Coordinates of C-alpha atoms in Angstrom, one line a residue:
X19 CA -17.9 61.5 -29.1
X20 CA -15.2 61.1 -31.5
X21 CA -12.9 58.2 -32.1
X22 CA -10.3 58.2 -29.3
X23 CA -7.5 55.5 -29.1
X24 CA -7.6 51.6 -30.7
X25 CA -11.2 50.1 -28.1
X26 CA -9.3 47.7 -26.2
X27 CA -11.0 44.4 -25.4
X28 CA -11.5 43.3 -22.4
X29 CA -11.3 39.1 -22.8
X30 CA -9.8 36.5 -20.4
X31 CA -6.6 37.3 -21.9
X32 CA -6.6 41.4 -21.8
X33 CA -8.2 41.4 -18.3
X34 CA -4.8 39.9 -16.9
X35 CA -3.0 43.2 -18.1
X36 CA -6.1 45.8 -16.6
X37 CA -4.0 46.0 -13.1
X38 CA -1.1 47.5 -14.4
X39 CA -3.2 49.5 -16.8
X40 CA -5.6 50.7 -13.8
X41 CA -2.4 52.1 -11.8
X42 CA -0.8 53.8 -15.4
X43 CA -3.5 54.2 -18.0
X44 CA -0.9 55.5 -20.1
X45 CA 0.8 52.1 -20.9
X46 CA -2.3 51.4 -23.3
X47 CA -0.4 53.8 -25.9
X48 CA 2.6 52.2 -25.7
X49 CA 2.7 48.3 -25.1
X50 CA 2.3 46.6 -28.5
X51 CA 2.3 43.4 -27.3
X52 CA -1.9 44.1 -25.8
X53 CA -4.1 41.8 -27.9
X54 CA -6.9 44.3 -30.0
X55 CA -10.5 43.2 -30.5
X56 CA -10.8 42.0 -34.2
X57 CA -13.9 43.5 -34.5
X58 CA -12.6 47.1 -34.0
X59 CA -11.0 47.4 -37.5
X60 CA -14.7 46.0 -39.4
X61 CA -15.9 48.5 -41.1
X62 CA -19.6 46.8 -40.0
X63 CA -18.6 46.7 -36.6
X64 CA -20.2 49.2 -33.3
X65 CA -18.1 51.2 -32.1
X66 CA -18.5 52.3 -28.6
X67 CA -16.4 55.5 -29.7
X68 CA -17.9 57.1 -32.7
X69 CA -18.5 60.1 -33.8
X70 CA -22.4 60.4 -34.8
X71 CA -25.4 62.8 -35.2
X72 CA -27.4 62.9 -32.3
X73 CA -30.3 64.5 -34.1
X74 CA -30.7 61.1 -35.7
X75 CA -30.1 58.6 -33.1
X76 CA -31.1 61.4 -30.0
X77 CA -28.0 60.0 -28.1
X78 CA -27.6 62.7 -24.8
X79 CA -24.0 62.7 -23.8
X80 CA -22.7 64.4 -20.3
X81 CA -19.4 65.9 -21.4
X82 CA -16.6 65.5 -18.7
X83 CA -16.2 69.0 -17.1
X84 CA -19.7 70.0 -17.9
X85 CA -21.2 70.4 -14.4
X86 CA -24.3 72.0 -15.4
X87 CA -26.5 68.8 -15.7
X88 CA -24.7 66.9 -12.9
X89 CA -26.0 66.5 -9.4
X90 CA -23.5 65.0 -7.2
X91 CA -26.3 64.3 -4.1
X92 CA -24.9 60.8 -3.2
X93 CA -27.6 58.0 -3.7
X94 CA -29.5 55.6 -2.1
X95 CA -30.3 51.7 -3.0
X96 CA -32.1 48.7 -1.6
X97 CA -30.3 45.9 -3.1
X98 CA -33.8 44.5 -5.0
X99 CA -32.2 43.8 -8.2
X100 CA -34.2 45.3 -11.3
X101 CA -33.3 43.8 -13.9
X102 CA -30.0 42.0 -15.5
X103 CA -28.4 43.9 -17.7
X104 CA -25.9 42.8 -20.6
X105 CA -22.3 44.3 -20.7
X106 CA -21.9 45.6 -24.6
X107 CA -18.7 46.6 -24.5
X108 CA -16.0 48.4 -21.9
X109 CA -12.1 50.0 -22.4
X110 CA -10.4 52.7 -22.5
X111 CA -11.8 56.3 -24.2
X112 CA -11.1 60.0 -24.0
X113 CA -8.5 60.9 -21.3
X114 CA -7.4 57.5 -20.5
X115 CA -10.9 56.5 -19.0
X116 CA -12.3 53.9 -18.4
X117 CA -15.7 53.0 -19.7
X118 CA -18.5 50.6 -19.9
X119 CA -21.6 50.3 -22.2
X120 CA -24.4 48.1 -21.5
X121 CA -27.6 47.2 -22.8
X122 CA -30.6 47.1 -20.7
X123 CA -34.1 48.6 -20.6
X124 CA -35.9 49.0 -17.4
X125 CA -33.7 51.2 -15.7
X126 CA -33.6 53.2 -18.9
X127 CA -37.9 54.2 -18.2
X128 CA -36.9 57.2 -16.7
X129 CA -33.2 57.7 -16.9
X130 CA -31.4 61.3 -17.1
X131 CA -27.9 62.4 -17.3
X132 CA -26.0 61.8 -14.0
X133 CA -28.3 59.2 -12.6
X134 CA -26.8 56.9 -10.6
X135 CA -27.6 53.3 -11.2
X136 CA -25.9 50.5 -9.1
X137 CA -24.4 47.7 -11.6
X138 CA -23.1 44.6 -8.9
X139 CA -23.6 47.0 -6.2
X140 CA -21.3 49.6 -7.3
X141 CA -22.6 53.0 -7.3
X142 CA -21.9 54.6 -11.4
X143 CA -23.1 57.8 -13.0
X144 CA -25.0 57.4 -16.2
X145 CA -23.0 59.7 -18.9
X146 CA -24.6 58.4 -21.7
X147 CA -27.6 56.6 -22.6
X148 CA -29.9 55.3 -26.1
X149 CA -33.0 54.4 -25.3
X150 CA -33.8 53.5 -29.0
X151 CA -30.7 50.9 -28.8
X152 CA -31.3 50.3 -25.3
X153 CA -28.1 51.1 -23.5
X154 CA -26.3 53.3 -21.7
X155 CA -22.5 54.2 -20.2
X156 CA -20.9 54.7 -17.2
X157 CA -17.2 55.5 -16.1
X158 CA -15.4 54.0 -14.0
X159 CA -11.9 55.9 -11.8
X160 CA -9.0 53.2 -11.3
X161 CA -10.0 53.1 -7.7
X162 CA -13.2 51.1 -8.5
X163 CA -11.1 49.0 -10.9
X164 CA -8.7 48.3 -8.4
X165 CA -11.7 48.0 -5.4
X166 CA -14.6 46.0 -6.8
X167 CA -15.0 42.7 -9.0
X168 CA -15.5 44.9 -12.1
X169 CA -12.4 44.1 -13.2
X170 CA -13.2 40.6 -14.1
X171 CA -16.1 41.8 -16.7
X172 CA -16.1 40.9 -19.8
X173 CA -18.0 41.9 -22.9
X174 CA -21.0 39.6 -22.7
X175 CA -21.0 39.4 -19.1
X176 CA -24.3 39.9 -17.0
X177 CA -24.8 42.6 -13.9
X178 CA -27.1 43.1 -11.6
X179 CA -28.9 46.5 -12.0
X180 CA -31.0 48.8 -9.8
X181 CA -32.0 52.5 -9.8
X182 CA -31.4 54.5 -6.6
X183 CA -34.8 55.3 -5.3
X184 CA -36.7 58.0 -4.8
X185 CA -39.0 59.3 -2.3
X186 CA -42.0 57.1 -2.8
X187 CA -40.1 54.1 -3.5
X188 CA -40.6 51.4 -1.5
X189 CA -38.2 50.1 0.7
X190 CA -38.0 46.0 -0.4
X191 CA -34.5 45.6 0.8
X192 CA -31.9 47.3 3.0
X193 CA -30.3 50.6 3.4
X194 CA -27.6 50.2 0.3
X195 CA -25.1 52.7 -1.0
X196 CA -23.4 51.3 -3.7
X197 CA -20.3 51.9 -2.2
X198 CA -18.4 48.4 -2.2
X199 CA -16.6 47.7 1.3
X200 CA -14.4 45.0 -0.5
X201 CA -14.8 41.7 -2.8
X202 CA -15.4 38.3 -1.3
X203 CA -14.3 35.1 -3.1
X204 CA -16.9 32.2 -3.8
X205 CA -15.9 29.3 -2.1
X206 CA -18.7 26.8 -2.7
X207 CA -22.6 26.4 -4.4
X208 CA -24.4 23.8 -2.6
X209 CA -28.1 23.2 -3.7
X210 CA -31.1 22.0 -1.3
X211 CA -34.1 21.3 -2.6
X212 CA -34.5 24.6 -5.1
X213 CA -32.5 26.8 -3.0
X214 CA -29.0 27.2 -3.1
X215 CA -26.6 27.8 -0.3
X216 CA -23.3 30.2 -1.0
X217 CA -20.3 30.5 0.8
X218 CA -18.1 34.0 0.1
X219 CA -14.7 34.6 2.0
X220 CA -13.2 37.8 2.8
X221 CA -11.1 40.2 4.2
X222 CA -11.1 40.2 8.0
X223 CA -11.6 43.9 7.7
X224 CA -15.0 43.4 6.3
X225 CA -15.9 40.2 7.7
X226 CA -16.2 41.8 11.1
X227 CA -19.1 43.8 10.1
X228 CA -21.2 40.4 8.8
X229 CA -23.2 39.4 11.6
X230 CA -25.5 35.9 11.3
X231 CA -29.1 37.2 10.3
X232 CA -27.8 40.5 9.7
X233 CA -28.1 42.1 6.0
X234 CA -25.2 42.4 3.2
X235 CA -25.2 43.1 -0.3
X236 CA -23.5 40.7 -2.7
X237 CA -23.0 42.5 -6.3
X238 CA -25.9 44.8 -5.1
X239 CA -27.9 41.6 -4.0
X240 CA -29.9 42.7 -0.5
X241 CA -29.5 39.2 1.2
X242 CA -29.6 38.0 4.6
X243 CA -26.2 36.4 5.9
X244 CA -27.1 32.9 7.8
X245 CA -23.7 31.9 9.0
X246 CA -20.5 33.0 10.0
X247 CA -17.3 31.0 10.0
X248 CA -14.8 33.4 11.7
X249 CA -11.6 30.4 11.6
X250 CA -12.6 30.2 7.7
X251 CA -13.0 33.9 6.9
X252 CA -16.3 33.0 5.4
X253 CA -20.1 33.8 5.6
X254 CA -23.0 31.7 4.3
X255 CA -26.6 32.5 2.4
X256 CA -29.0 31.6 0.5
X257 CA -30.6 32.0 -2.7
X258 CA -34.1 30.8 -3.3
X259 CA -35.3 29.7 -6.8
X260 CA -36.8 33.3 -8.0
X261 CA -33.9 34.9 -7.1
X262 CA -31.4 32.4 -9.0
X263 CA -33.2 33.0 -12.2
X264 CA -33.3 36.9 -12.0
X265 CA -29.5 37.3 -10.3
X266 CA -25.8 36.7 -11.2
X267 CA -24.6 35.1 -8.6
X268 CA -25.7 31.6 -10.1
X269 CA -24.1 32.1 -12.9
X270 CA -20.5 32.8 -11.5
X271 CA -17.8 30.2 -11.0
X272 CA -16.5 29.2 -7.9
X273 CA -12.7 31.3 -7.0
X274 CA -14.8 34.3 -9.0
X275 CA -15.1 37.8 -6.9
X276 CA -18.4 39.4 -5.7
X277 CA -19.1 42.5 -4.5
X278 CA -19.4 43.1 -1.1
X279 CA -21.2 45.9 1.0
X280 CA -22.1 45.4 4.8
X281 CA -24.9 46.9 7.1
X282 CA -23.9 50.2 7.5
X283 CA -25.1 50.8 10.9
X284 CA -22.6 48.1 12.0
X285 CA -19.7 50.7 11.3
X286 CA -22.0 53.5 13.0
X287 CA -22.1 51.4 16.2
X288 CA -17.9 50.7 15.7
X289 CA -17.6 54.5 15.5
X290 CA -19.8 55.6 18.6
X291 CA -18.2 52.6 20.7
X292 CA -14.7 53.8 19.8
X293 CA -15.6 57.2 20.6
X294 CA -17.1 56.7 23.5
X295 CA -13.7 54.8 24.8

């Protein structure tokens, strides 16, 4: 791809702005005040824009409007997390949108042009990938901006990453879709022992679907809720050691957003019983 508007870097500072620039992506041409990433005008530095010769570095690219190598067939997941995956770098690129590069390398075994892979539970298309430099890009619409803790990555942030499975894959988790019902906020990190208990409020709209024992995915995390505090708006789990080191919850702050995506048959249940009144 060629080189599109000034990479904007998305630090602690920058990510303040991203709200305004989610609902009008054009205000990125014209505020001067929006602080650039140094790095963007070295000459030594890696673009995530640049024009280069595929033959030599076998970069496949889906071009937007090309429908002829994507398959939109929605996709399932089962909230086992793969692998973490490094974010390389993420702004704004050709017709105002938003993308994200980042560096991983078991999901890329087998990847293809329009897979989707889930990165903290969201559900994103792979558009590009490099297997020699061991990354690959997704897009992401305002709507997942404005709808999932995305928003508060940051280049050198980790993700949770898992491929939607296929046929023969077994099923370690639960039923996930990618498709984030809302964002909880941490309220605590309590360890026992080598496990460590979380606490996550949210909207009522979603905390009606989180049932004690029942399943949810945090950042794409398949986990089993143990309480619910209805008067606090929260719900409690755990994480045992393995999954601490292999995760990021652990490594979030406390007031930081995580994904959230309930048991769909919950809402199936909701939708017969209202039906059925």
């Amino acid at each position: 791809m060629a080189v599109c508007s000034p990479f904007l870097s998305v630090s602690r500072t920058a990510s303040a702005l991203l709200p305004n620039l989610v609902s009008n992506p054009q205000s990125l041409l014209v505020r001067p005040q929006l602080r650039f990433n140094s790095s963007f005008l070295s000459s030594s530095s890696s673009l995530f824009f640049t024009t280069v010769k595929k033959s030599k570095l076998q970069i496949q690219s889906l071009r937007r409007g090309d429908h002829s190598q994507y398959n939109p067939i929605q996709s399932l997941f089962t909230g086992i997390v793969e692998e973490m995956g490094e974010i390389k770098q993420l702004g704004y690129g050709e017709n105002d949108g938003f993308e994200m590069k980042i560096a991983a390398r078991t999901v890329l075994e087998d990847v293809k042009l329009g897979d989707s892979i889930a990165v903290n539970g969201t559900c994103l298309t792979v558009t590009e990938f490099d297997k020699e430099a061991s990354d690959f890009s997704v897009g992401l619409a305002p709507e997942t901006l404005r709808k999932t803790s995305l928003i508060e990555l940051e280049t050198g942030s980790l993700v949770n990453l898992e491929r939607a499975v296929q046929p023969s894959t077994r099923m370690g988790g639960h039923f996930v879709q990618g498709h984030v019902d809302g964002t909880g906020e941490i309220v605590s990190f309590e360890p026992e022992g080598d496990s460590l208990w979380v606490k996550v409020k949210t909207a009522p709209e979603v905390l009606k679907y989180i049932v004690p024992k029942g399943f949810i995915a945090v950042d794409g995390t398949s986990l089993t809720v143990v309480s619910v505090f209805d008067e606090e708006q929260c719900f409690n789990f755990m994480l045992v050691d393995y999954t601490q080191q292999n995760v990021v919850i652990p490594l979030k702050k406390v007031g930081q957003k995580v994904n959230l995506e309930v048991d769909i048959l919950g809402k199936y249940v909701e939708r017969i019983l209202k039906a059925g009144s």
